[in-house]
Amino acid sequence: MGPRRWRPPSRSIAGGIDVTEGSRPMTSPSPAKRFNWGNLRTRVVSATVLVPTVVAAVWLGGYWFLALSLVCTGVLAREWGKISAPKAPNAVGAVVGLFCAIAVAAAFLHHFFVAWAVVLIGAFLAGLIARGAVERRADAAYGVVYIAPAVIAMVWVRSLSDGLWWTLLLFVVTWFADIFAYVVGNLLKGPKLWPRISPNKTWSGFIGGLVAAAIGAVAVAELADLRLVWPAAALIGLLGGLATMAGDLWESILKRRFGVKDSGDIIPGHGGLLDRVDGLMFAAIVIAAIRLIDHLKWHH
């Protein structure tokens, strides 16, 4: 099954709302829901399968981590094709996935200049190739820009001498922010964070997720001896948590723009893979940038 779809508004990612006569109004977000304990149970069951798989690949590194990265890249590209090009999802997904996979493989081989060049050139070519298959060619191009940089960032972080612990820190920060934002927000409720875009998110969940992300980062830093004083680790967790929330909200905006409720249904209780890693994709860029600054500092 594909993503659950509403009627999409006439709007592209790069452009504004089409206000010409006859244009379709932007889809309203779904109404806020009550806390669903049954859904939480399904989420927990899914997590018991996914988390050990991810941790094992991160721990083993090398080709194991590359394999996980490429599989996830392929699934994300497929979901992006279904979201952005319902008339030709397989073709657009294949084009986006191909360029993303080449970029990720280049990064794994430490050819980072090639990797970033493939992202830029691949985005341009994806837009050209997808002409006629998508409402706007920028939608196909954005798929490459949206997916590849986050995976490249994770591959680079994992390749470092202390990359195992930095990668685990990234996942812990993201998971803590996600889990505690969901639980705290549903239990305490309160004022909505951005009801026009995502009516289920609350300020209580936002704050709870940020606090949990900071605590998670401090815990990993202490356990792994990352040479981070606890205030620095907490700040990294806070920034990673903010990026996680931003990624989640950004995906909500994208889904509203394309008129879908979920990116797919591959993960019970979560929807599509993009629904699960939207925050991770933003957090990966932030954590990688922080690690790059630290990396450059130690080499000068």
mmCIF file of C-alpha atoms in Angstrom:
data_model
loop_
_atom_site.group_PDB
_atom_site.id
_atom_site.type_symbol
_atom_site.label_atom_id
_atom_site.label_comp_id
_atom_site.label_asym_id
_atom_site.label_seq_id
_atom_site.Cartn_x
_atom_site.Cartn_y
_atom_site.Cartn_z
ATOM 1 C CA MET A 1 0.000 0.000 0.000
ATOM 2 C CA GLY A 2 1.151 3.568 -0.634
ATOM 3 C CA PRO A 3 0.860 6.638 1.532
ATOM 4 C CA ARG A 4 -2.617 7.631 2.672
ATOM 5 C CA ARG A 5 -3.447 10.569 0.445
ATOM 6 C CA TRP A 6 -5.559 13.668 0.642
ATOM 7 C CA ARG A 7 -6.173 15.850 -2.381
ATOM 8 C CA PRO A 8 -2.851 17.690 -2.824
ATOM 9 C CA PRO A 9 -2.758 21.479 -3.037
ATOM 10 C CA SER A 10 -1.283 23.162 -6.084
ATOM 11 C CA ARG A 11 2.039 24.097 -4.647
ATOM 12 C CA SER A 12 5.666 23.128 -5.083
ATOM 13 C CA ILE A 13 8.389 22.955 -2.462
ATOM 14 C CA ALA A 14 10.352 25.691 -4.131
ATOM 15 C CA GLY A 15 7.407 27.901 -4.897
ATOM 16 C CA GLY A 16 4.461 29.452 -3.169
ATOM 17 C CA ILE A 17 0.764 28.704 -3.247
ATOM 18 C CA ASP A 18 -0.846 28.864 -6.642
ATOM 19 C CA VAL A 19 -3.506 31.511 -6.183
ATOM 20 C CA THR A 20 -4.772 31.386 -9.725
ATOM 21 C CA GLU A 21 -8.415 30.725 -10.305
ATOM 22 C CA GLY A 22 -9.331 27.089 -9.854
ATOM 23 C CA SER A 23 -6.339 26.209 -7.703
ATOM 24 C CA ARG A 24 -6.995 23.734 -4.932
ATOM 25 C CA PRO A 25 -6.854 24.974 -1.324
ATOM 26 C CA MET A 26 -4.097 23.681 0.894
ATOM 27 C CA THR A 27 -5.185 20.620 2.814
ATOM 28 C CA SER A 28 -6.003 21.180 6.453
ATOM 29 C CA PRO A 29 -4.100 19.125 9.015
ATOM 30 C CA SER A 30 -5.882 16.224 10.623
ATOM 31 C CA PRO A 31 -7.606 16.994 13.932
ATOM 32 C CA ALA A 32 -5.809 16.357 17.203
ATOM 33 C CA LYS A 33 -6.179 12.842 18.538
ATOM 34 C CA ARG A 34 -6.469 11.427 22.013
ATOM 35 C CA PHE A 35 -3.644 9.364 23.418
ATOM 36 C CA ASN A 36 -3.770 5.948 21.780
ATOM 37 C CA TRP A 37 -2.340 3.287 24.070
ATOM 38 C CA GLY A 38 -2.906 0.633 21.425
ATOM 39 C CA ASN A 39 -0.791 2.608 18.979
ATOM 40 C CA LEU A 40 1.901 3.008 21.636
ATOM 41 C CA ARG A 41 1.993 -0.759 22.079
ATOM 42 C CA THR A 42 2.394 -1.238 18.316
ATOM 43 C CA ARG A 43 5.185 1.326 18.316
ATOM 44 C CA VAL A 44 6.983 -0.511 21.114
ATOM 45 C CA VAL A 45 6.723 -3.831 19.282
ATOM 46 C CA SER A 46 8.119 -2.252 16.112
ATOM 47 C CA ALA A 47 10.933 -0.664 18.111
ATOM 48 C CA THR A 48 11.976 -4.003 19.614
ATOM 49 C CA VAL A 49 12.746 -5.166 16.078
ATOM 50 C CA LEU A 50 14.164 -1.982 14.606
ATOM 51 C CA VAL A 51 16.350 -0.721 17.454
ATOM 52 C CA PRO A 52 18.515 -3.867 17.812
ATOM 53 C CA THR A 53 18.975 -3.962 14.028
ATOM 54 C CA VAL A 54 20.110 -0.345 13.897
ATOM 55 C CA VAL A 55 22.358 -0.646 16.960
ATOM 56 C CA ALA A 56 23.975 -3.814 15.570
ATOM 57 C CA ALA A 57 24.730 -2.134 12.223
ATOM 58 C CA VAL A 58 26.106 0.957 13.969
ATOM 59 C CA TRP A 59 28.200 -1.168 16.318
ATOM 60 C CA LEU A 60 29.658 -3.338 13.537
ATOM 61 C CA GLY A 61 30.241 -0.393 11.217
ATOM 62 C CA GLY A 62 31.939 -0.874 7.866
ATOM 63 C CA TYR A 63 29.927 -2.616 5.191
ATOM 64 C CA TRP A 64 27.188 -3.479 7.691
ATOM 65 C CA PHE A 65 26.498 0.182 8.295
ATOM 66 C CA LEU A 66 26.790 0.892 4.573
ATOM 67 C CA ALA A 67 24.254 -1.856 3.838
ATOM 68 C CA LEU A 68 21.782 -0.414 6.341
ATOM 69 C CA SER A 69 22.348 3.083 4.933
ATOM 70 C CA LEU A 70 21.730 1.961 1.351
ATOM 71 C CA VAL A 71 18.618 -0.031 2.247
ATOM 72 C CA CYS A 72 17.173 2.942 4.120
ATOM 73 C CA THR A 73 18.127 5.255 1.253
ATOM 74 C CA GLY A 74 16.261 3.034 -1.180
ATOM 75 C CA VAL A 75 13.149 2.889 1.011
ATOM 76 C CA LEU A 76 13.179 6.650 1.566
ATOM 77 C CA ALA A 77 13.534 7.301 -2.165
ATOM 78 C CA ARG A 78 10.663 4.922 -2.886
ATOM 79 C CA GLU A 79 8.457 6.693 -0.345
ATOM 80 C CA TRP A 80 9.432 10.073 -1.766
ATOM 81 C CA GLY A 81 8.408 8.873 -5.207
ATOM 82 C CA LYS A 82 4.998 7.813 -3.887
ATOM 83 C CA ILE A 83 4.505 11.098 -2.051
ATOM 84 C CA SER A 84 5.686 13.502 -4.743
ATOM 85 C CA ALA A 85 4.774 11.633 -7.921
ATOM 86 C CA PRO A 86 1.690 9.425 -7.459
ATOM 87 C CA LYS A 87 1.384 9.084 -11.249
ATOM 88 C CA ALA A 88 4.890 7.612 -11.620
ATOM 89 C CA PRO A 89 6.140 6.710 -8.129
ATOM 90 C CA ASN A 90 8.476 3.904 -9.166
ATOM 91 C CA ALA A 91 10.249 5.908 -11.853
ATOM 92 C CA VAL A 92 10.804 8.975 -9.658
ATOM 93 C CA GLY A 93 11.751 6.828 -6.669
ATOM 94 C CA ALA A 94 14.283 4.915 -8.763
ATOM 95 C CA VAL A 95 15.906 8.077 -10.126
ATOM 96 C CA VAL A 96 16.123 9.716 -6.697
ATOM 97 C CA GLY A 97 17.343 6.487 -5.118
ATOM 98 C CA LEU A 98 20.028 5.951 -7.743
ATOM 99 C CA PHE A 99 21.685 9.322 -7.268
ATOM 100 C CA CYS A 100 21.362 9.140 -3.478
ATOM 101 C CA ALA A 101 22.923 5.653 -3.421
ATOM 102 C CA ILE A 102 25.858 6.745 -5.601
ATOM 103 C CA ALA A 103 26.492 9.719 -3.304
ATOM 104 C CA VAL A 104 26.337 7.560 -0.167
ATOM 105 C CA ALA A 105 28.678 4.946 -1.663
ATOM 106 C CA ALA A 106 31.160 7.677 -2.623
ATOM 107 C CA ALA A 107 31.060 9.049 0.926
ATOM 108 C CA PHE A 108 31.676 5.563 2.333
ATOM 109 C CA LEU A 109 34.808 5.355 0.139
ATOM 110 C CA HIS A 110 35.885 8.770 1.530
ATOM 111 C CA HIS A 111 35.350 10.527 -1.787
ATOM 112 C CA PHE A 112 33.357 13.321 -0.202
ATOM 113 C CA PHE A 113 33.943 15.830 -2.990
ATOM 114 C CA VAL A 114 32.469 13.298 -5.407
ATOM 115 C CA ALA A 115 29.581 12.594 -3.009
ATOM 116 C CA TRP A 116 28.528 16.235 -2.763
ATOM 117 C CA ALA A 117 29.003 16.742 -6.504
ATOM 118 C CA VAL A 118 26.680 13.782 -7.138
ATOM 119 C CA VAL A 119 24.073 15.349 -4.823
ATOM 120 C CA LEU A 120 24.096 18.618 -6.769
ATOM 121 C CA ILE A 121 24.319 17.109 -10.240
ATOM 122 C CA GLY A 122 21.933 14.304 -9.310
ATOM 123 C CA ALA A 123 19.313 16.765 -8.077
ATOM 124 C CA PHE A 124 19.531 18.656 -11.357
ATOM 125 C CA LEU A 125 19.328 15.497 -13.459
ATOM 126 C CA ALA A 126 16.515 14.046 -11.346
ATOM 127 C CA GLY A 127 14.479 17.158 -12.083
ATOM 128 C CA LEU A 128 15.138 16.792 -15.814
ATOM 129 C CA ILE A 129 14.458 13.061 -15.948
ATOM 130 C CA ALA A 130 11.260 13.342 -13.901
ATOM 131 C CA ARG A 131 9.782 15.936 -16.242
ATOM 132 C CA GLY A 132 6.130 15.085 -16.753
ATOM 133 C CA ALA A 133 6.081 12.566 -13.905
ATOM 134 C CA VAL A 134 5.809 15.151 -11.135
ATOM 135 C CA GLU A 135 3.736 18.289 -10.744
ATOM 136 C CA ARG A 136 6.915 20.341 -10.474
ATOM 137 C CA ARG A 137 10.389 19.086 -11.433
ATOM 138 C CA ALA A 138 11.771 20.691 -8.284
ATOM 139 C CA ASP A 139 9.921 18.018 -6.298
ATOM 140 C CA ALA A 140 12.069 15.230 -7.772
ATOM 141 C CA ALA A 141 15.234 17.307 -7.384
ATOM 142 C CA TYR A 142 14.410 18.024 -3.768
ATOM 143 C CA GLY A 143 14.160 14.303 -3.066
ATOM 144 C CA VAL A 144 17.910 13.961 -3.682
ATOM 145 C CA VAL A 145 18.741 17.045 -1.615
ATOM 146 C CA TYR A 146 16.447 15.912 1.207
ATOM 147 C CA ILE A 147 17.696 12.333 1.561
ATOM 148 C CA ALA A 148 21.350 12.145 0.506
ATOM 149 C CA PRO A 149 23.019 14.788 2.750
ATOM 150 C CA ALA A 150 21.652 13.259 5.949
ATOM 151 C CA VAL A 151 22.890 9.777 5.040
ATOM 152 C CA ILE A 152 26.253 11.143 3.907
ATOM 153 C CA ALA A 153 26.577 12.934 7.255
ATOM 154 C CA MET A 154 25.924 9.709 9.179
ATOM 155 C CA VAL A 155 28.374 7.733 7.036
ATOM 156 C CA TRP A 156 31.066 10.350 7.652
ATOM 157 C CA VAL A 157 30.475 10.458 11.413
ATOM 158 C CA ARG A 158 30.594 6.653 11.685
ATOM 159 C CA SER A 159 33.883 6.541 9.743
ATOM 160 C CA LEU A 160 35.743 8.581 12.380
ATOM 161 C CA SER A 161 37.921 6.992 15.051
ATOM 162 C CA ASP A 162 35.320 7.776 17.705
ATOM 163 C CA GLY A 163 32.492 7.559 15.202
ATOM 164 C CA LEU A 164 30.794 4.637 16.928
ATOM 165 C CA TRP A 165 29.973 6.703 20.000
ATOM 166 C CA TRP A 166 29.097 9.860 18.093
ATOM 167 C CA THR A 167 26.720 7.861 15.917
ATOM 168 C CA LEU A 168 25.143 6.236 18.966
ATOM 169 C CA LEU A 169 24.870 9.696 20.534
ATOM 170 C CA LEU A 170 23.010 10.860 17.422
ATOM 171 C CA PHE A 171 20.515 8.009 17.623
ATOM 172 C CA VAL A 172 20.029 8.320 21.385
ATOM 173 C CA VAL A 173 19.386 12.066 21.128
ATOM 174 C CA THR A 174 16.901 11.544 18.310
ATOM 175 C CA TRP A 175 15.114 8.621 19.967
ATOM 176 C CA PHE A 176 14.892 10.362 23.343
ATOM 177 C CA ALA A 177 13.555 13.542 21.738
ATOM 178 C CA ASP A 178 10.967 11.578 19.739
ATOM 179 C CA ILE A 179 9.838 9.221 22.494
ATOM 180 C CA PHE A 180 9.576 11.738 25.305
ATOM 181 C CA ALA A 181 7.979 14.408 23.126
ATOM 182 C CA TYR A 182 5.316 11.845 22.215
ATOM 183 C CA VAL A 183 4.746 10.547 25.744
ATOM 184 C CA VAL A 184 5.031 13.826 27.667
ATOM 185 C CA GLY A 185 2.943 15.697 25.110
ATOM 186 C CA ASN A 186 0.159 13.127 25.209
ATOM 187 C CA LEU A 187 0.158 12.825 28.997
ATOM 188 C CA LEU A 188 0.464 16.503 29.962
ATOM 189 C CA LYS A 189 -1.118 17.999 26.835
ATOM 190 C CA GLY A 190 -1.463 21.788 27.110
ATOM 191 C CA PRO A 191 -1.036 24.513 24.463
ATOM 192 C CA LYS A 192 -0.375 23.376 20.915
ATOM 193 C CA LEU A 193 3.060 23.961 19.406
ATOM 194 C CA TRP A 194 1.954 24.678 15.830
ATOM 195 C CA PRO A 195 -1.669 23.579 15.403
ATOM 196 C CA ARG A 196 -1.971 24.768 11.801
ATOM 197 C CA ILE A 197 0.768 22.349 10.718
ATOM 198 C CA SER A 198 0.741 19.544 13.307
ATOM 199 C CA PRO A 199 -2.211 19.684 15.716
ATOM 200 C CA ASN A 200 -0.982 16.797 17.898
ATOM 201 C CA LYS A 201 2.276 18.448 18.987
ATOM 202 C CA THR A 202 2.263 20.435 22.229
ATOM 203 C CA TRP A 203 4.668 22.741 24.006
ATOM 204 C CA SER A 204 4.858 20.261 26.881
ATOM 205 C CA GLY A 205 5.994 17.545 24.468
ATOM 206 C CA PHE A 206 8.455 19.926 22.845
ATOM 207 C CA ILE A 207 10.078 20.810 26.176
ATOM 208 C CA GLY A 208 9.974 17.213 27.407
ATOM 209 C CA GLY A 209 11.687 16.024 24.237
ATOM 210 C CA LEU A 210 14.433 18.643 24.493
ATOM 211 C CA VAL A 211 15.162 17.841 28.141
ATOM 212 C CA ALA A 212 15.288 14.127 27.367
ATOM 213 C CA ALA A 213 17.612 14.709 24.389
ATOM 214 C CA ALA A 214 20.025 16.694 26.579
ATOM 215 C CA ILE A 215 19.990 13.999 29.270
ATOM 216 C CA GLY A 216 20.557 11.283 26.671
ATOM 217 C CA ALA A 217 23.553 13.110 25.205
ATOM 218 C CA VAL A 218 25.122 13.563 28.645
ATOM 219 C CA ALA A 219 24.596 9.864 29.410
ATOM 220 C CA VAL A 220 26.289 8.743 26.189
ATOM 221 C CA ALA A 221 29.155 11.220 26.621
ATOM 222 C CA GLU A 222 29.811 9.960 30.157
ATOM 223 C CA LEU A 223 29.555 6.308 29.157
ATOM 224 C CA ALA A 224 31.784 6.666 26.107
ATOM 225 C CA ASP A 225 34.301 9.168 27.494
ATOM 226 C CA LEU A 226 33.953 11.501 24.504
ATOM 227 C CA ARG A 227 36.027 14.213 26.168
ATOM 228 C CA LEU A 228 32.952 16.382 26.548
ATOM 229 C CA VAL A 229 32.160 18.202 29.769
ATOM 230 C CA TRP A 230 28.532 17.635 30.691
ATOM 231 C CA PRO A 231 27.351 21.181 29.815
ATOM 232 C CA ALA A 232 28.798 20.755 26.312
ATOM 233 C CA ALA A 233 27.179 17.339 25.948
ATOM 234 C CA ALA A 234 23.861 18.754 27.152
ATOM 235 C CA LEU A 235 24.122 21.597 24.616
ATOM 236 C CA ILE A 236 24.815 19.091 21.833
ATOM 237 C CA GLY A 237 21.794 17.090 22.954
ATOM 238 C CA LEU A 238 19.681 20.246 23.029
ATOM 239 C CA LEU A 239 20.723 21.246 19.508
ATOM 240 C CA GLY A 240 20.195 17.707 18.269
ATOM 241 C CA GLY A 241 16.785 17.655 19.928
ATOM 242 C CA LEU A 242 15.830 20.952 18.309
ATOM 243 C CA ALA A 243 16.910 19.595 14.937
ATOM 244 C CA THR A 244 14.831 16.474 15.550
ATOM 245 C CA MET A 245 11.741 18.563 16.272
ATOM 246 C CA ALA A 246 12.433 20.753 13.228
ATOM 247 C CA GLY A 247 12.758 17.701 10.998
ATOM 248 C CA ASP A 248 9.488 16.320 12.304
ATOM 249 C CA LEU A 249 7.674 19.596 11.667
ATOM 250 C CA TRP A 250 9.246 19.951 8.235
ATOM 251 C CA GLU A 251 7.965 16.516 7.222
ATOM 252 C CA SER A 252 4.519 17.543 8.452
ATOM 253 C CA ILE A 253 4.717 20.559 6.145
ATOM 254 C CA LEU A 254 5.795 18.351 3.243
ATOM 255 C CA LYS A 255 3.005 15.841 3.851
ATOM 256 C CA ARG A 256 0.486 18.662 4.024
ATOM 257 C CA ARG A 257 1.875 20.115 0.812
ATOM 258 C CA PHE A 258 1.469 16.783 -1.002
ATOM 259 C CA GLY A 259 -1.800 15.918 0.716
ATOM 260 C CA VAL A 260 -0.778 12.692 2.481
ATOM 261 C CA LYS A 261 -1.198 11.554 6.080
ATOM 262 C CA ASP A 262 1.764 9.149 6.164
ATOM 263 C CA SER A 263 4.750 8.582 3.907
ATOM 264 C CA GLY A 264 3.924 4.852 3.798
ATOM 265 C CA ASP A 265 2.985 1.892 5.979
ATOM 266 C CA ILE A 266 6.186 -0.142 6.146
ATOM 267 C CA ILE A 267 6.548 0.243 9.942
ATOM 268 C CA PRO A 268 3.495 -0.714 12.033
ATOM 269 C CA GLY A 269 2.505 2.090 14.394
ATOM 270 C CA HIS A 270 4.781 4.597 12.695
ATOM 271 C CA GLY A 271 3.749 4.679 9.043
ATOM 272 C CA GLY A 272 6.570 4.992 6.550
ATOM 273 C CA LEU A 273 10.304 5.054 7.172
ATOM 274 C CA LEU A 274 10.331 8.777 6.447
ATOM 275 C CA ASP A 275 7.798 9.228 9.256
ATOM 276 C CA ARG A 276 10.260 7.495 11.555
ATOM 277 C CA VAL A 277 13.528 9.192 10.519
ATOM 278 C CA ASP A 278 12.359 12.701 9.606
ATOM 279 C CA GLY A 279 13.885 14.120 12.776
ATOM 280 C CA LEU A 280 17.003 11.941 12.480
ATOM 281 C CA MET A 281 17.728 13.375 9.040
ATOM 282 C CA PHE A 282 17.900 16.922 10.398
ATOM 283 C CA ALA A 283 19.709 15.881 13.575
ATOM 284 C CA ALA A 284 22.345 14.006 11.553
ATOM 285 C CA ILE A 285 23.314 17.227 9.782
ATOM 286 C CA VAL A 286 23.553 19.151 13.063
ATOM 287 C CA ILE A 287 25.534 16.489 14.943
ATOM 288 C CA ALA A 288 27.866 16.017 11.965
ATOM 289 C CA ALA A 289 28.448 19.791 11.807
ATOM 290 C CA ILE A 290 29.288 19.855 15.524
ATOM 291 C CA ARG A 291 31.636 16.902 15.124
ATOM 292 C CA LEU A 292 33.255 18.553 12.090
ATOM 293 C CA ILE A 293 33.952 21.703 14.115
ATOM 294 C CA ASP A 294 35.453 19.542 16.869
ATOM 295 C CA HIS A 295 37.429 17.569 14.268
ATOM 296 C CA LEU A 296 38.898 20.706 12.706
ATOM 297 C CA LYS A 297 39.707 22.131 16.125
ATOM 298 C CA TRP A 298 41.834 19.120 17.040
ATOM 299 C CA HIS A 299 43.713 19.275 13.719
ATOM 300 C CA HIS A 300 44.780 22.903 14.018
#
